[in-house]
Short mmCIF file of C-alpha atoms in Angstrom, two decimals:
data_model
loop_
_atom_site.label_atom_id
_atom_site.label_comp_id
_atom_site.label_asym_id
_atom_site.label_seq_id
_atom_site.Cartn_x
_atom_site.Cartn_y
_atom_site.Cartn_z
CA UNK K 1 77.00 80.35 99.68
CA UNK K 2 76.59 83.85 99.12
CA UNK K 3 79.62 86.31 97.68
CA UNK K 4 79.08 88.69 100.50
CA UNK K 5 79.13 85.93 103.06
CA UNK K 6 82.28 84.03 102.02
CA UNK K 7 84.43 85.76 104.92
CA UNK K 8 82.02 83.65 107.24
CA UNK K 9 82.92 80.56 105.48
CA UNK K 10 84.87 77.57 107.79
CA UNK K 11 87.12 77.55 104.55
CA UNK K 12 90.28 79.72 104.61
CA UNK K 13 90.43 79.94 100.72
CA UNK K 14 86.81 81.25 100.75
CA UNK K 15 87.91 83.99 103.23
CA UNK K 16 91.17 84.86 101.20
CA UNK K 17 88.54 85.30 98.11
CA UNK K 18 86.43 87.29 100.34
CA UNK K 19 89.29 90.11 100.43
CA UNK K 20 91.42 89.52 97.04
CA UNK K 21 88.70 87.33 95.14
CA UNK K 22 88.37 90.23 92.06
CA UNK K 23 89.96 90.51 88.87
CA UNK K 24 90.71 94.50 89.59
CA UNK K 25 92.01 93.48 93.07
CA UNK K 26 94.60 91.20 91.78
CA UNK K 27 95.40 93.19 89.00
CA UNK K 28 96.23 96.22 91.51
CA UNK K 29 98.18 93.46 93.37
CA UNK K 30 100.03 92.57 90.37
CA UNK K 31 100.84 96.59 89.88
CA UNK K 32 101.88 96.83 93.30
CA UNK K 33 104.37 94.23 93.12
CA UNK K 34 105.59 95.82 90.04
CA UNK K 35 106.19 98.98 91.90
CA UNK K 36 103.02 100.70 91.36
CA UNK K 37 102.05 102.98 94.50
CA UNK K 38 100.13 105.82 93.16
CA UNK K 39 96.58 106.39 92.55
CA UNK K 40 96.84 108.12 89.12
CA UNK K 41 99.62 104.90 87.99
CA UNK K 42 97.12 102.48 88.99
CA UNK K 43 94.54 104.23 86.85
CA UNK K 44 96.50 104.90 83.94
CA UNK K 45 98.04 101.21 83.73
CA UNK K 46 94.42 99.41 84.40
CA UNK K 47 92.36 102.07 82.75
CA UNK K 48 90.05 100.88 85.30
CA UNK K 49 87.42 103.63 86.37
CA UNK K 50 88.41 105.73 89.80
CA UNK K 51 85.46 104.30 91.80
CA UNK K 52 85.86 100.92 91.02
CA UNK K 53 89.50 101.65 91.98
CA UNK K 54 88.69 103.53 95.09
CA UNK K 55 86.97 100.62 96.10
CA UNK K 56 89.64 98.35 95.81
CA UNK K 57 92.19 100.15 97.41
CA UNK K 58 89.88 101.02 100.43
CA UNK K 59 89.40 97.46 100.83
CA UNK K 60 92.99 96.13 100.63
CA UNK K 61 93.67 99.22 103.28
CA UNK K 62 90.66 98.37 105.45
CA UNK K 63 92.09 94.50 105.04
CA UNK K 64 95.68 95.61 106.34
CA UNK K 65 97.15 94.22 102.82
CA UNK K 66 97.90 97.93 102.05
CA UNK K 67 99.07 100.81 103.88
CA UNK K 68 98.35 104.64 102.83
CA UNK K 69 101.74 106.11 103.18
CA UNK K 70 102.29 110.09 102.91
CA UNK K 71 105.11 111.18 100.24
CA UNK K 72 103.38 114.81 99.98
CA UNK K 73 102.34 117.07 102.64
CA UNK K 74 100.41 120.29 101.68
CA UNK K 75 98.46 118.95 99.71
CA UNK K 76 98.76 115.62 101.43
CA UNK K 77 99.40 112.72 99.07
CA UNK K 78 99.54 109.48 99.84
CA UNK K 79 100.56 106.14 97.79
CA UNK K 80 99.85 102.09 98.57
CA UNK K 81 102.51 100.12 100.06
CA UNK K 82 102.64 96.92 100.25
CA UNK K 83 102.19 95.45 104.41
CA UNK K 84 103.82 91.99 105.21
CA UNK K 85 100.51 90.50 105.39
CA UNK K 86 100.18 92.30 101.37
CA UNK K 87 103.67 90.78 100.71
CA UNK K 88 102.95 87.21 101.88
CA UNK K 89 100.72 87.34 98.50
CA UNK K 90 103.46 87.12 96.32
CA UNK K 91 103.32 83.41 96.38
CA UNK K 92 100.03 83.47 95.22
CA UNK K 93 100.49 85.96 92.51
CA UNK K 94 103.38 84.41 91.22
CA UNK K 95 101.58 80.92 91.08
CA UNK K 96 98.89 82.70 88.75
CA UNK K 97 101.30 84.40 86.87
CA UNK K 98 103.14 80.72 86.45
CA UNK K 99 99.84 79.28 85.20
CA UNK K 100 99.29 81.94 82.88
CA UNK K 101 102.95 81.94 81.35
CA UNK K 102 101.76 78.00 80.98
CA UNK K 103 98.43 77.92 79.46
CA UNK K 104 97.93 81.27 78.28
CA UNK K 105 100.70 83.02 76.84
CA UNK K 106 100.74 83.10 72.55
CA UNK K 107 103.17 81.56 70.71
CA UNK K 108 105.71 84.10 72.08
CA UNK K 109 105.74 82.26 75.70
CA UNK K 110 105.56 84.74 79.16
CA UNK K 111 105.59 88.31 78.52
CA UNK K 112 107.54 88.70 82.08
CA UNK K 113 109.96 86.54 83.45
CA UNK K 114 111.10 86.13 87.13
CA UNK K 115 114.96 86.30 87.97
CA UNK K 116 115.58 85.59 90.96
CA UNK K 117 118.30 88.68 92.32
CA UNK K 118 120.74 85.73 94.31
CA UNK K 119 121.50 83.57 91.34
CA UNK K 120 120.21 85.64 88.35
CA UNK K 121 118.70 83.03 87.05
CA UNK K 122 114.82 82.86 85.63
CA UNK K 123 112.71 80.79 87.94
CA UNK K 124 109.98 79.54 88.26
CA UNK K 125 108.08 79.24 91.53
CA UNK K 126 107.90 75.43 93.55
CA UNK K 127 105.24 74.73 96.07
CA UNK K 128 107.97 72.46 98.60
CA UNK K 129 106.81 70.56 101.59
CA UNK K 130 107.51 73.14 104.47
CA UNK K 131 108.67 70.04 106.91
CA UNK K 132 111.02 68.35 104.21
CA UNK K 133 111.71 70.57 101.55
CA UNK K 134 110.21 67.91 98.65
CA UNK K 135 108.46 69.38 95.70
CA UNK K 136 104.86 68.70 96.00
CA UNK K 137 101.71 69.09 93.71
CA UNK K 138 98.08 68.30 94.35
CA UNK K 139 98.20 64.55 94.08
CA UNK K 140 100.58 64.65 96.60
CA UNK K 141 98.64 66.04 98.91
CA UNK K 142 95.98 64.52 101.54
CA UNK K 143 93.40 66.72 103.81
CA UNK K 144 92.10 66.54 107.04
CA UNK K 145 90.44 68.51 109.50
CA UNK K 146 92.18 70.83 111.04
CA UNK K 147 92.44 72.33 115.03
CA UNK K 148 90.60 75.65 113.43
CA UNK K 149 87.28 73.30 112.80
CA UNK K 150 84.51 73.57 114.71
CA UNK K 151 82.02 70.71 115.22
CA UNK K 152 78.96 73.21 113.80
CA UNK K 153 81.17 73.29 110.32
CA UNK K 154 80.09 70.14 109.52
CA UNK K 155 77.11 71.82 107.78
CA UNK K 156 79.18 73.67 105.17
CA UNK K 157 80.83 70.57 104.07
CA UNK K 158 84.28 71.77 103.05
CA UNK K 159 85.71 68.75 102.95
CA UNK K 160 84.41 65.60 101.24
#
């Protein structure tokens, strides 16, 4: 399987990677969920250099997980927000963040913690059954083939 072919793959994780499968694309992810809209923030806060970062941003636009929005007209200036297809990421970011504050952080523990606005308690994110609302975790968990499979997938062997 080639990097440049994974958005081909009969594998929906291998086509998620195909679009957010960098460490500078989730780490502008993680900025934009921390507010981060600008060009010149994302650069400053990365230190990442501005054609790498051009890259990524065109990308995540060209993907429809950003959106260039105006907030300066002459000369025009625009900053990354967020779309709701960008947004439905945050489960995935805060999973990773979870797993780092887990088996990365020092002896200090997370260097971020999540309250959650409702209760204002810390939390930490729960992957639930959608249909009953049970905690699950990956031994709980069985796959098949789904209606989105296609008899000439059999090749790629996705599943064991």
């Amino acid at each position: 399987m080639r990097w440049q072919e994974l958005d081909q793959q009969p594998c929906s994780l291998a086509r998620t990677l195909s679009v957010v499968g960098d460490r500078w694309t989730l780490m502008v992810l993680r900025d934009c969920f921390l507010g981060i809209r600008r060009f010149d923030e994302f650069e400053k806060r990365l230190g990442i250099t501005r054609h790498v970062l051009t890259d990524r941003l065109k990308k995540l636009v060209e993907e429809g997980v950003l959106k260039k929005v105006p907030y300066q007209q002459r000369p025009l200036r625009e900053e990354y927000r967020l779309t709701e297809k960008g947004l439905d990421l945050h489960p995935v970011i805060l999973a990773l963040v979870n797993w780092g504050d887990r088996h990365m952080a020092d002896e200090r523990g997370a260097p971020i913690e999540h309250v959650h606005k409702a209760c204002g308690k810390v939390m930490q994110p729960v992957t639930v059954c959608s249909e009953c609302g049970e905690p699950v975790t990956a031994r709980d968990i069985q796959v098949q083939v789904g209606v989105g499979w296609k008899p000439e997938d059999e090749a790629e062997q996705v599943l064991p």
